[in-house]
PDB file of C-alpha atoms in Angstrom:
ATOM      1  CA  MET A   1     118.742  90.041 209.327  1.00 49.00           C
ATOM      2  CA  ARG A   2     118.982  86.328 209.327  1.00 54.00           C
ATOM      3  CA  THR A   3     117.160  85.189 212.292  1.00 46.00           C
ATOM      4  CA  ALA A   4     114.822  82.305 213.333  1.00 46.00           C
ATOM      5  CA  LEU A   5     112.814  80.951 210.754  1.00 55.00           C
ATOM      6  CA  THR A   6     109.664  79.127 210.932  1.00 48.00           C
ATOM      7  CA  VAL A   7     109.407  77.082 207.674  1.00 56.00           C
ATOM      8  CA  ALA A   8     107.344  74.482 205.941  1.00 62.00           C
ATOM      9  CA  ALA A   9     108.296  72.654 202.650  1.00 67.00           C
ATOM     10  CA  PHE A  10     106.944  70.473 199.988  1.00 62.00           C
ATOM     11  CA  ALA A  11     108.529  69.131 196.669  1.00 59.00           C
ATOM     12  CA  VAL A  12     106.279  67.746 194.019  1.00 52.00           C
ATOM     13  CA  GLY A  13     106.571  67.256 190.058  1.00 44.00           C
ATOM     14  CA  ALA A  14     104.358  66.368 187.335  1.00 37.00           C
ATOM     15  CA  LEU A  15     103.228  62.914 187.968  1.00 34.00           C
ATOM     16  CA  ALA A  16     103.767  60.347 185.435  1.00 33.00           C
ATOM     17  CA  VAL A  17     101.749  57.463 186.608  1.00 30.00           C
ATOM     18  CA  PRO A  18      99.339  57.285 189.694  1.00 28.00           C
ATOM     19  CA  TYR A  19     101.279  57.391 192.938  1.00 32.00           C
ATOM     20  CA  ASN A  20     101.019  56.671 196.806  1.00 34.00           C
ATOM     21  CA  LYS A  21     101.343  59.708 198.863  1.00 31.00           C
ATOM     22  CA  ARG A  22     104.132  59.684 201.327  1.00 32.00           C
ATOM     23  CA  ASP A  23     103.075  62.235 203.766  1.00 32.00           C
ATOM     24  CA  VAL A  24     102.226  61.620 207.204  1.00 29.00           C
ATOM     25  CA  VAL A  25      98.661  61.007 206.606  1.00 30.00           C
ATOM     26  CA  THR A  26      95.805  59.074 208.371  1.00 29.00           C
ATOM     27  CA  ASN A  27      94.188  58.079 205.004  1.00 34.00           C
ATOM     28  CA  VAL A  28      95.980  57.190 201.756  1.00 31.00           C
ATOM     29  CA  ASN A  29      94.327  58.277 198.441  1.00 36.00           C
ATOM     30  CA  VAL A  30      95.284  56.715 195.309  1.00 32.00           C
ATOM     31  CA  VAL A  31      94.359  58.150 191.812  1.00 34.00           C
ATOM     32  CA  TYR A  32      93.898  55.932 189.011  1.00 32.00           C
ATOM     33  CA  LYS A  33      93.716  56.407 185.546  1.00 36.00           C
ATOM     34  CA  THR A  34      92.006  53.700 183.343  1.00 32.00           C
ATOM     35  CA  GLN A  35      92.810  53.474 179.659  1.00 39.00           C
ATOM     36  CA  VAL A  36      90.588  51.940 177.331  1.00 37.00           C
ATOM     37  CA  VAL A  37      92.161  50.661 173.742  1.00 37.00           C
ATOM     38  CA  THR A  38      89.816  49.709 171.041  1.00 38.00           C
ATOM     39  CA  VAL A  39      91.396  47.406 168.592  1.00 40.00           C
ATOM     40  CA  THR A  40      89.828  47.011 165.025  1.00 41.00           C
ATOM     41  CA  ALA A  41      90.296  43.495 163.539  1.00 46.00           C
ATOM     42  CA  GLY A  42      93.242  43.473 161.092  1.00 48.00           C
ATOM     43  CA  GLN A  43      94.986  46.131 162.728  1.00 48.00           C
ATOM     44  CA  GLU A  44      98.152  45.680 164.973  1.00 50.00           C
ATOM     45  CA  TYR A  45      97.731  46.407 168.725  1.00 40.00           C
ATOM     46  CA  SER A  46     100.485  48.801 170.037  1.00 46.00           C
ATOM     47  CA  PRO A  47     100.619  48.952 173.731  1.00 46.00           C
ATOM     48  CA  VAL A  48     101.127  52.080 175.577  1.00 45.00           C
ATOM     49  CA  PRO A  49     104.715  52.625 176.669  1.00 49.00           C
ATOM     50  CA  LYS A  50     105.410  52.331 180.458  1.00 52.00           C
ATOM     51  CA  VAL A  51     106.322  55.666 182.076  1.00 51.00           C
ATOM     52  CA  PRO A  52     108.837  55.587 184.962  1.00 60.00           C
ATOM     53  CA  GLN A  53     107.224  56.519 188.600  1.00 65.00           C
ATOM     54  CA  HIS A  54     107.519  59.906 189.675  1.00 60.00           C
ATOM     55  CA  TYR A  55     107.985  60.536 193.131  1.00 60.00           C
ATOM     56  CA  GLY A  56     106.861  64.069 193.644  1.00 52.00           C
ATOM     57  CA  HIS A  57     105.267  64.924 197.090  1.00 40.00           C
ATOM     58  CA  HIS A  58     106.260  65.229 200.735  1.00 41.00           C
ATOM     59  CA  ASN A  59     106.169  67.728 203.480  1.00 40.00           C
ATOM     60  CA  TRP A  60     107.899  68.578 206.579  1.00 35.00           C
ATOM     61  CA  ALA A  61     108.044  71.677 208.906  1.00 37.00           C
ATOM     62  CA  THR A  62     110.402  73.232 211.221  1.00 36.00           C
ATOM     63  CA  SER A  63     110.465  76.087 213.823  1.00 36.00           C
ATOM     64  CA  SER A  64     113.138  77.737 215.594  1.00 35.00           C
ATOM     65  CA  VAL A  65     111.201  79.302 218.491  1.00 32.00           C
ATOM     66  CA  GLU A  66     109.557  76.287 219.772  1.00 29.00           C
ATOM     67  CA  SER A  67     108.115  72.929 218.780  1.00 27.00           C
ATOM     68  CA  VAL A  68     104.734  73.635 217.463  1.00 27.00           C
ATOM     69  CA  THR A  69     102.057  71.527 216.095  1.00 25.00           C
ATOM     70  CA  THR A  70     100.470  72.567 212.955  1.00 26.00           C
ATOM     71  CA  THR A  71      98.034  70.964 210.385  1.00 28.00           C
ATOM     72  CA  THR A  72      98.303  71.207 206.829  1.00 27.00           C
ATOM     73  CA  GLU A  73      96.054  70.323 203.634  1.00 31.00           C
ATOM     74  CA  ALA A  74      98.132  68.762 200.759  1.00 31.00           C
ATOM     75  CA  PRO A  75      96.387  68.354 197.475  1.00 32.00           C
ATOM     76  CA  ALA A  76      97.781  65.883 195.347  1.00 33.00           C
ATOM     77  CA  THR A  77      97.514  66.092 191.537  1.00 30.00           C
ATOM     78  CA  TYR A  78      98.041  63.329 188.778  1.00 28.00           C
ATOM     79  CA  VAL A  79      98.962  64.529 185.285  1.00 30.00           C
ATOM     80  CA  ALA A  80      99.362  62.085 182.689  1.00 30.00           C
ATOM     81  CA  PRO A  81     101.860  63.764 179.895  1.00 32.00           C
ATOM     82  CA  SER A  82     100.155  63.640 176.516  1.00 31.00           C
ATOM     83  CA  SER A  83     103.557  62.659 175.161  1.00 32.00           C
ATOM     84  CA  THR A  84     103.391  59.309 176.354  1.00 33.00           C
ATOM     85  CA  SER A  85      99.886  58.144 175.806  1.00 34.00           C
ATOM     86  CA  THR A  86      97.431  58.826 173.010  1.00 33.00           C
ATOM     87  CA  SER A  87      94.306  59.160 175.555  1.00 33.00           C
ATOM     88  CA  THR A  88      93.195  62.420 176.909  1.00 33.00           C
ATOM     89  CA  SER A  89      95.455  63.632 179.688  1.00 34.00           C
ATOM     90  CA  THR A  90      93.155  64.013 183.006  1.00 33.00           C
ATOM     91  CA  THR A  91      93.653  66.020 186.162  1.00 34.00           C
ATOM     92  CA  ALA A  92      92.422  64.571 189.546  1.00 35.00           C
ATOM     93  CA  PRO A  93      92.856  66.809 192.404  1.00 35.00           C
ATOM     94  CA  VAL A  94      92.782  64.801 195.812  1.00 33.00           C
ATOM     95  CA  THR A  95      92.957  66.195 199.151  1.00 33.00           C
ATOM     96  CA  SER A  96      93.934  64.884 202.471  1.00 33.00           C
ATOM     97  CA  SER A  97      94.533  66.338 205.732  1.00 34.00           C
ATOM     98  CA  ALA A  98      97.784  65.658 207.450  1.00 33.00           C
ATOM     99  CA  PRO A  99      97.683  64.902 211.287  1.00 32.00           C
ATOM    100  CA  ALA A 100      98.857  67.160 213.864  1.00 32.00           C
ATOM    101  CA  TYR A 101     102.892  67.608 213.347  1.00 29.00           C
ATOM    102  CA  THR A 102     105.602  68.595 216.004  1.00 30.00           C
ATOM    103  CA  ALA A 103     108.402  70.637 214.048  1.00 33.00           C
ATOM    104  CA  PRO A 104     111.942  70.200 215.188  1.00 34.00           C
ATOM    105  CA  ALA A 105     114.004  73.205 215.602  1.00 35.00           C
ATOM    106  CA  TYR A 106     116.081  75.105 213.110  1.00 38.00           C
ATOM    107  CA  THR A 107     118.075  78.463 213.356  1.00 39.00           C
ATOM    108  CA  ALA A 108     119.475  80.102 210.381  1.00 43.00           C
ATOM    109  CA  PRO A 109     123.360  81.088 210.940  1.00 41.00           C
ATOM    110  CA  ALA A 110     123.845  84.905 212.279  1.00 41.00           C
ATOM    111  CA  SER A 111     124.479  87.427 209.541  1.00 38.00           C
ATOM    112  CA  SER A 112     127.957  88.268 211.276  1.00 34.00           C
ATOM    113  CA  SER A 113     129.308  84.833 210.682  1.00 35.00           C
ATOM    114  CA  SER A 114     131.928  85.296 207.870  1.00 34.00           C
ATOM    115  CA  SER A 115     134.632  82.640 208.239  1.00 33.00           C
ATOM    116  CA  SER A 116     132.285  79.825 206.867  1.00 34.00           C
ATOM    117  CA  SER A 117     131.615  82.074 203.751  1.00 35.00           C
ATOM    118  CA  SER A 118     135.116  82.875 203.148  1.00 35.00           C
ATOM    119  CA  SER A 119     136.116  79.120 203.458  1.00 36.00           C
ATOM    120  CA  SER A 120     133.336  77.824 201.361  1.00 40.00           C
ATOM    121  CA  SER A 121     133.467  80.262 198.582  1.00 39.00           C
ATOM    122  CA  SER A 122     136.385  78.714 197.056  1.00 41.00           C
ATOM    123  CA  SER A 123     134.650  75.443 196.304  1.00 45.00           C
ATOM    124  CA  SER A 124     132.069  73.962 194.299  1.00 44.00           C
ATOM    125  CA  SER A 125     131.489  75.744 191.012  1.00 43.00           C
ATOM    126  CA  SER A 126     133.690  77.771 188.592  1.00 44.00           C
ATOM    127  CA  SER A 127     131.046  80.642 189.175  1.00 44.00           C
ATOM    128  CA  SER A 128     132.046  81.260 192.575  1.00 43.00           C
ATOM    129  CA  ALA A 129     135.023  83.093 191.257  1.00 52.00           C
ATOM    130  CA  ALA A 130     132.716  85.519 189.642  1.00 67.00           C
ATOM    131  CA  ALA A 131     131.237  88.783 191.074  1.00 88.00           C
ATOM    132  CA  ALA A 132     128.982  87.844 194.034  1.00 93.00           C
ATOM    133  CA  PRO A 133     125.362  87.567 193.275  1.00 96.00           C
ATOM    134  CA  THR A 134     123.184  90.294 194.517  1.00 95.00           C
ATOM    135  CA  SER A 135     119.618  89.779 192.804  1.00 97.00           C
ATOM    136  CA  TYR A 136     117.219  87.383 193.845  1.00 98.00           C
ATOM    137  CA  GLN A 137     117.641  85.537 190.700  1.00 98.00           C
ATOM    138  CA  GLU A 138     121.507  85.520 190.736  1.00 98.00           C
ATOM    139  CA  ILE A 139     121.374  83.875 194.281  1.00 98.00           C
ATOM    140  CA  THR A 140     118.826  81.236 193.338  1.00 99.00           C
ATOM    141  CA  ILE A 141     121.229  80.126 190.362  1.00 99.00           C
ATOM    142  CA  TYR A 142     124.341  80.593 192.341  1.00 98.00           C
ATOM    143  CA  HIS A 143     123.100  78.395 195.378  1.00 98.00           C
ATOM    144  CA  HIS A 144     121.832  75.656 193.211  1.00 99.00           C
ATOM    145  CA  ASN A 145     124.745  75.422 190.905  1.00 98.00           C
ATOM    146  CA  LEU A 146     127.056  75.238 194.201  1.00 98.00           C
ATOM    147  CA  HIS A 147     125.323  72.028 194.967  1.00 99.00           C
ATOM    148  CA  ARG A 148     124.926  70.693 191.810  1.00 99.00           C
ATOM    149  CA  ALA A 149     128.837  71.153 190.982  1.00 98.00           C
ATOM    150  CA  ASN A 150     129.434  69.072 193.934  1.00 98.00           C
ATOM    151  CA  HIS A 151     127.195  66.260 192.491  1.00 99.00           C
ATOM    152  CA  SER A 152     128.754  66.335 188.837  1.00 99.00           C
ATOM    153  CA  ALA A 153     125.363  68.025 187.613  1.00 99.00           C
ATOM    154  CA  PRO A 154     125.898  70.689 184.915  1.00 99.00           C
ATOM    155  CA  ASP A 155     124.960  74.259 185.801  1.00 99.00           C
ATOM    156  CA  ILE A 156     121.365  75.189 185.803  1.00 98.00           C
ATOM    157  CA  GLU A 157     120.009  78.342 184.377  1.00 99.00           C
ATOM    158  CA  TRP A 158     117.045  80.392 184.997  1.00 99.00           C
ATOM    159  CA  ASP A 159     113.935  80.412 183.104  1.00 99.00           C
ATOM    160  CA  ASP A 160     111.440  83.016 182.760  1.00 99.00           C
ATOM    161  CA  ASP A 161     108.419  81.045 181.996  1.00 98.00           C
ATOM    162  CA  LEU A 162     109.078  78.650 185.005  1.00 99.00           C
ATOM    163  CA  ALA A 163     109.664  81.742 187.177  1.00 99.00           C
ATOM    164  CA  SER A 164     106.163  83.428 185.716  1.00 99.00           C
ATOM    165  CA  SER A 165     104.367  80.121 186.504  1.00 99.00           C
ATOM    166  CA  ALA A 166     105.959  80.222 190.098  1.00 99.00           C
ATOM    167  CA  GLN A 167     104.592  83.800 190.565  1.00 99.00           C
ATOM    168  CA  THR A 168     101.218  82.830 189.533  1.00 99.00           C
ATOM    169  CA  ILE A 169     101.042  80.012 192.041  1.00 99.00           C
ATOM    170  CA  ALA A 170     102.813  82.168 194.988  1.00 99.00           C
ATOM    171  CA  GLU A 171     100.210  84.702 194.589  1.00 98.00           C
ATOM    172  CA  SER A 172      97.355  82.638 195.332  1.00 98.00           C
ATOM    173  CA  CYS A 173      98.649  82.917 198.795  1.00 98.00           C
ATOM    174  CA  VAL A 174      97.517  79.180 199.358  1.00 98.00           C
ATOM    175  CA  TYR A 175     100.151  77.180 200.460  1.00 98.00           C
ATOM    176  CA  ALA A 176      99.858  74.152 198.247  1.00 95.00           C
ATOM    177  CA  HIS A 177     101.628  72.697 195.084  1.00 94.00           C
ATOM    178  CA  ASN A 178     100.178  73.051 191.683  1.00 97.00           C
ATOM    179  CA  THR A 179     101.941  71.628 188.805  1.00 96.00           C
ATOM    180  CA  ASP A 180      99.174  72.684 186.098  1.00 97.00           C
ATOM    181  CA  VAL A 181      99.599  76.385 185.614  1.00 98.00           C
ATOM    182  CA  ASN A 182     100.670  77.182 182.153  1.00 97.00           C
ATOM    183  CA  GLY A 183     100.671  73.745 181.002  1.00 96.00           C
ATOM    184  CA  GLY A 184     102.768  72.201 183.686  1.00 96.00           C
ATOM    185  CA  GLY A 185     105.185  69.653 183.035  1.00 96.00           C
ATOM    186  CA  TYR A 186     107.901  70.814 185.568  1.00 98.00           C
ATOM    187  CA  GLY A 187     108.979  69.652 188.846  1.00 97.00           C
ATOM    188  CA  GLN A 188     108.286  71.971 192.155  1.00 97.00           C
ATOM    189  CA  ASN A 189     109.667  72.817 195.395  1.00 97.00           C
ATOM    190  CA  ILE A 190     107.815  74.951 197.771  1.00 96.00           C
ATOM    191  CA  ALA A 191     108.576  76.530 200.973  1.00 97.00           C
ATOM    192  CA  ALA A 192     106.611  78.870 203.418  1.00 97.00           C
ATOM    193  CA  GLY A 193     107.754  81.334 205.969  1.00 97.00           C
ATOM    194  CA  VAL A 194     110.982  82.519 204.414  1.00 97.00           C
ATOM    195  CA  GLU A 195     111.420  86.157 202.835  1.00 97.00           C
ATOM    196  CA  GLY A 196     112.659  86.227 199.686  1.00 97.00           C
ATOM    197  CA  ASN A 197     115.958  87.987 200.622  1.00 96.00           C
ATOM    198  CA  ASN A 198     116.466  84.426 202.345  1.00 96.00           C
ATOM    199  CA  ILE A 199     116.098  82.403 199.510  1.00 98.00           C
ATOM    200  CA  SER A 200     119.814  81.130 199.949  1.00 98.00           C
ATOM    201  CA  ALA A 201     118.703  79.596 203.310  1.00 98.00           C
ATOM    202  CA  ILE A 202     115.843  77.697 201.614  1.00 98.00           C
ATOM    203  CA  ILE A 203     117.989  76.231 199.050  1.00 98.00           C
ATOM    204  CA  THR A 204     121.119  75.474 200.992  1.00 98.00           C
ATOM    205  CA  ASP A 205     120.493  75.225 204.662  1.00 98.00           C
ATOM    206  CA  LEU A 206     117.128  73.552 204.417  1.00 96.00           C
ATOM    207  CA  PHE A 207     116.984  71.625 201.149  1.00 98.00           C
ATOM    208  CA  TYR A 208     120.507  70.692 200.753  1.00 98.00           C
ATOM    209  CA  ASN A 209     122.341  70.831 204.095  1.00 98.00           C
ATOM    210  CA  GLY A 210     119.186  69.544 205.912  1.00 97.00           C
ATOM    211  CA  GLU A 211     118.443  66.717 203.558  1.00 98.00           C
ATOM    212  CA  GLU A 212     121.655  65.394 201.559  1.00 98.00           C
ATOM    213  CA  PRO A 213     123.087  63.293 204.960  1.00 97.00           C
ATOM    214  CA  LEU A 214     119.786  61.542 204.660  1.00 97.00           C
ATOM    215  CA  TYR A 215     120.502  60.336 200.978  1.00 98.00           C
ATOM    216  CA  SER A 216     123.852  59.296 201.739  1.00 95.00           C
ATOM    217  CA  GLY A 217     123.185  55.515 201.487  1.00 94.00           C
ATOM    218  CA  ASN A 218     121.338  55.414 198.362  1.00 97.00           C
ATOM    219  CA  TYR A 219     123.839  56.942 195.879  1.00 98.00           C
ATOM    220  CA  GLY A 220     124.151  54.324 192.638  1.00 97.00           C
ATOM    221  CA  GLN A 221     120.848  53.011 193.238  1.00 98.00           C
ATOM    222  CA  ALA A 222     118.381  53.123 190.403  1.00 98.00           C
ATOM    223  CA  ASN A 223     115.491  52.926 192.743  1.00 97.00           C
ATOM    224  CA  PRO A 224     116.527  54.156 196.330  1.00 96.00           C
ATOM    225  CA  ASP A 225     114.840  53.205 199.649  1.00 93.00           C
ATOM    226  CA  MET A 226     111.717  55.420 199.271  1.00 95.00           C
ATOM    227  CA  SER A 227     110.634  55.370 203.120  1.00 94.00           C
ATOM    228  CA  LEU A 228     112.243  58.597 203.828  1.00 93.00           C
ATOM    229  CA  PHE A 229     111.611  60.383 200.279  1.00 93.00           C
ATOM    230  CA  GLU A 230     109.706  63.061 202.354  1.00 91.00           C
ATOM    231  CA  LYS A 231     113.229  63.750 204.080  1.00 94.00           C
ATOM    232  CA  TRP A 232     115.467  64.174 200.959  1.00 97.00           C
ATOM    233  CA  GLY A 233     113.332  64.800 198.083  1.00 96.00           C
ATOM    234  CA  HIS A 234     113.977  68.633 197.745  1.00 97.00           C
ATOM    235  CA  PHE A 235     117.628  67.690 197.527  1.00 98.00           C
ATOM    236  CA  SER A 236     117.192  65.029 194.986  1.00 98.00           C
ATOM    237  CA  GLN A 237     115.442  67.723 192.737  1.00 98.00           C
ATOM    238  CA  ILE A 238     118.271  70.449 193.355  1.00 99.00           C
ATOM    239  CA  VAL A 239     121.057  68.150 192.052  1.00 99.00           C
ATOM    240  CA  TRP A 240     119.306  66.099 189.696  1.00 99.00           C
ATOM    241  CA  LYS A 241     121.769  65.750 186.801  1.00 99.00           C
ATOM    242  CA  ASN A 242     118.776  65.881 183.780  1.00 98.00           C
ATOM    243  CA  THR A 243     117.249  69.003 185.326  1.00 99.00           C
ATOM    244  CA  THR A 244     118.437  72.246 183.301  1.00 99.00           C
ATOM    245  CA  HIS A 245     116.342  75.307 184.098  1.00 99.00           C
ATOM    246  CA  VAL A 246     114.651  76.574 187.259  1.00 99.00           C
ATOM    247  CA  GLY A 247     112.535  79.639 187.858  1.00 99.00           C
ATOM    248  CA  CYS A 248     111.438  80.604 191.444  1.00 99.00           C
ATOM    249  CA  TYR A 249     109.351  83.550 193.070  1.00 99.00           C
ATOM    250  CA  THR A 250     108.515  84.604 196.932  1.00 99.00           C
ATOM    251  CA  GLN A 251     105.214  86.015 197.570  1.00 98.00           C
ATOM    252  CA  HIS A 252     104.575  88.172 200.764  1.00 98.00           C
ATOM    253  CA  CYS A 253     100.836  87.490 201.812  1.00 98.00           C
ATOM    254  CA  PRO A 254      99.910  90.332 204.109  1.00 97.00           C
ATOM    255  CA  ASN A 255      96.105  88.634 204.583  1.00 96.00           C
ATOM    256  CA  GLY A 256      97.598  85.434 205.596  1.00 96.00           C
ATOM    257  CA  LEU A 257      98.966  82.236 203.837  1.00 98.00           C
ATOM    258  CA  GLY A 258      96.389  79.426 203.521  1.00 98.00           C
ATOM    259  CA  ASN A 259      96.889  76.096 204.839  1.00 97.00           C
ATOM    260  CA  VAL A 260      99.715  76.931 207.293  1.00 96.00           C
ATOM    261  CA  GLY A 261      99.469  77.624 210.818  1.00 94.00           C
ATOM    262  CA  SER A 262      99.329  81.207 212.611  1.00 92.00           C
ATOM    263  CA  ASP A 263     103.140  80.788 213.625  1.00 94.00           C
ATOM    264  CA  VAL A 264     104.308  80.675 210.270  1.00 96.00           C
ATOM    265  CA  SER A 265     105.273  84.024 208.594  1.00 97.00           C
ATOM    266  CA  PRO A 266     103.224  84.728 205.393  1.00 98.00           C
ATOM    267  CA  TYR A 267     105.827  84.183 202.783  1.00 98.00           C
ATOM    268  CA  PHE A 268     105.230  81.372 199.902  1.00 98.00           C
ATOM    269  CA  THR A 269     108.143  80.531 197.864  1.00 98.00           C
ATOM    270  CA  VAL A 270     107.463  78.469 194.672  1.00 98.00           C
ATOM    271  CA  CYS A 271     110.671  76.649 192.637  1.00 99.00           C
ATOM    272  CA  ASN A 272     109.771  75.092 189.252  1.00 99.00           C
ATOM    273  CA  TYR A 273     112.206  72.748 187.434  1.00 99.00           C
ATOM    274  CA  LYS A 274     112.366  71.113 183.900  1.00 98.00           C
ATOM    275  CA  SER A 275     113.081  68.713 183.440  1.00 96.00           C
ATOM    276  CA  PRO A 276     111.543  67.370 186.535  1.00 98.00           C
ATOM    277  CA  GLY A 277     113.357  65.019 188.841  1.00 97.00           C
ATOM    278  CA  ASN A 278     112.427  62.417 191.157  1.00 96.00           C
ATOM    279  CA  PHE A 279     111.638  59.412 188.542  1.00 96.00           C
ATOM    280  CA  GLY A 280     111.627  56.097 189.716  1.00 95.00           C
ATOM    281  CA  GLY A 281     114.387  53.951 187.811  1.00 97.00           C
ATOM    282  CA  GLU A 282     116.486  56.972 187.223  1.00 98.00           C
ATOM    283  CA  TYR A 283     118.130  58.189 190.499  1.00 98.00           C
ATOM    284  CA  GLY A 284     121.413  56.211 189.978  1.00 98.00           C
ATOM    285  CA  ASP A 285     122.121  58.299 186.851  1.00 98.00           C
ATOM    286  CA  ASN A 286     120.731  61.671 188.080  1.00 99.00           C
ATOM    287  CA  VAL A 287     121.853  61.986 191.931  1.00 99.00           C
ATOM    288  CA  LEU A 288     125.436  61.367 191.968  1.00 99.00           C
ATOM    289  CA  GLU A 289     127.875  61.119 194.835  1.00 98.00           C
ATOM    290  CA  PRO A 290     129.406  64.217 196.015  1.00 98.00           C
ATOM    291  CA  LEU A 291     132.884  65.293 195.213  1.00 98.00           C
ATOM    292  CA  GLY A 292     133.744  66.571 198.849  1.00 96.00           C
ATOM    293  CA  HIS A 293     133.716  70.175 198.036  1.00 96.00           C
ATOM    294  CA  ALA A 294     134.015  72.582 201.074  1.00 95.00           C
ATOM    295  CA  SER A 295     130.479  72.822 202.974  1.00 95.00           C
ATOM    296  CA  CYS A 296     128.303  75.906 202.225  1.00 96.00           C
ATOM    297  CA  ASP A 297     125.741  77.737 204.105  1.00 97.00           C
ATOM    298  CA  TRP A 298     123.197  80.620 203.365  1.00 97.00           C
ATOM    299  CA  SER A 299     125.798  83.111 203.414  1.00 96.00           C
ATOM    300  CA  THR A 300     128.443  81.660 200.865  1.00 97.00           C
ATOM    301  CA  GLY A 301     129.250  83.453 198.057  1.00 95.00           C
ATOM    302  CA  LEU A 302     127.133  86.424 198.969  1.00 94.00           C
ATOM    303  CA  SER A 303     128.192  90.197 199.721  1.00 86.00           C
ATOM    304  CA  ALA A 304     126.943  91.879 202.923  1.00 77.00           C
ATOM    305  CA  SER A 305     124.778  94.093 200.886  1.00 71.00           C
ATOM    306  CA  SER A 306     122.703  90.881 199.836  1.00 70.00           C
ATOM    307  CA  TYR A 307     121.747  90.579 203.411  1.00 65.00           C
TER     308      TYR A 307
END
């Protein structure tokens, strides 16, 4: 049954340059990479090309039972892609502790609600006319593409390699982002506290419906105001036009999920994306204004057997 959820979420991607953490933190940690270039006399110096800044890390939490206080650990990783530099890539994990956070309330719609599903299923994507999705993979793709169609982005496709990496990360049962598994190079959204059969609620109710309104003043800007990035970074990754593939996995951790409070149900969901989104200077071309399709919720397009 779709009932009260306790959820926490991050969005992160492979970082192209050093970046400032945008969590609510008491200490700011910055990771720097120093590159030494030696030029032999008589040789022409070729500068290293500048790489767009990638904004890829934030967190927030919600609770439908009551406002709770939780503390999370959020490691931040800097990865220098080999394709943009001749120097050796380095990984420098940095861990910081977020201060106590009081979560707002969130309640998933009751499973008996059908009116919103019927009114919304006629919108968004041409795939909505097909048979209702039933598997985890089908629902994941369907709900991503509902929103991508509304933002003039092409349909996203499933990628088994991304899903395999997501599984490895989720099975660690440590709630933290990790973009190093199997070579990295992908963007990443993660969530805690939601069972796998509720993946549509993560994608649609939390990441899209909960975040898109906060981005509304930024459409058309190459570099939007990043002061609220932690509030809309999942949404922008979902609709990022140049992202073509996704792979997700949800793991139940019966012995507990690390880095979350005891009030969070021990389910860990990881979604990996390629090409990653949230690059500075590229928002105007990749996060496009909505077309005004009918609103959706977790149940849109799903048959009763899916929940």
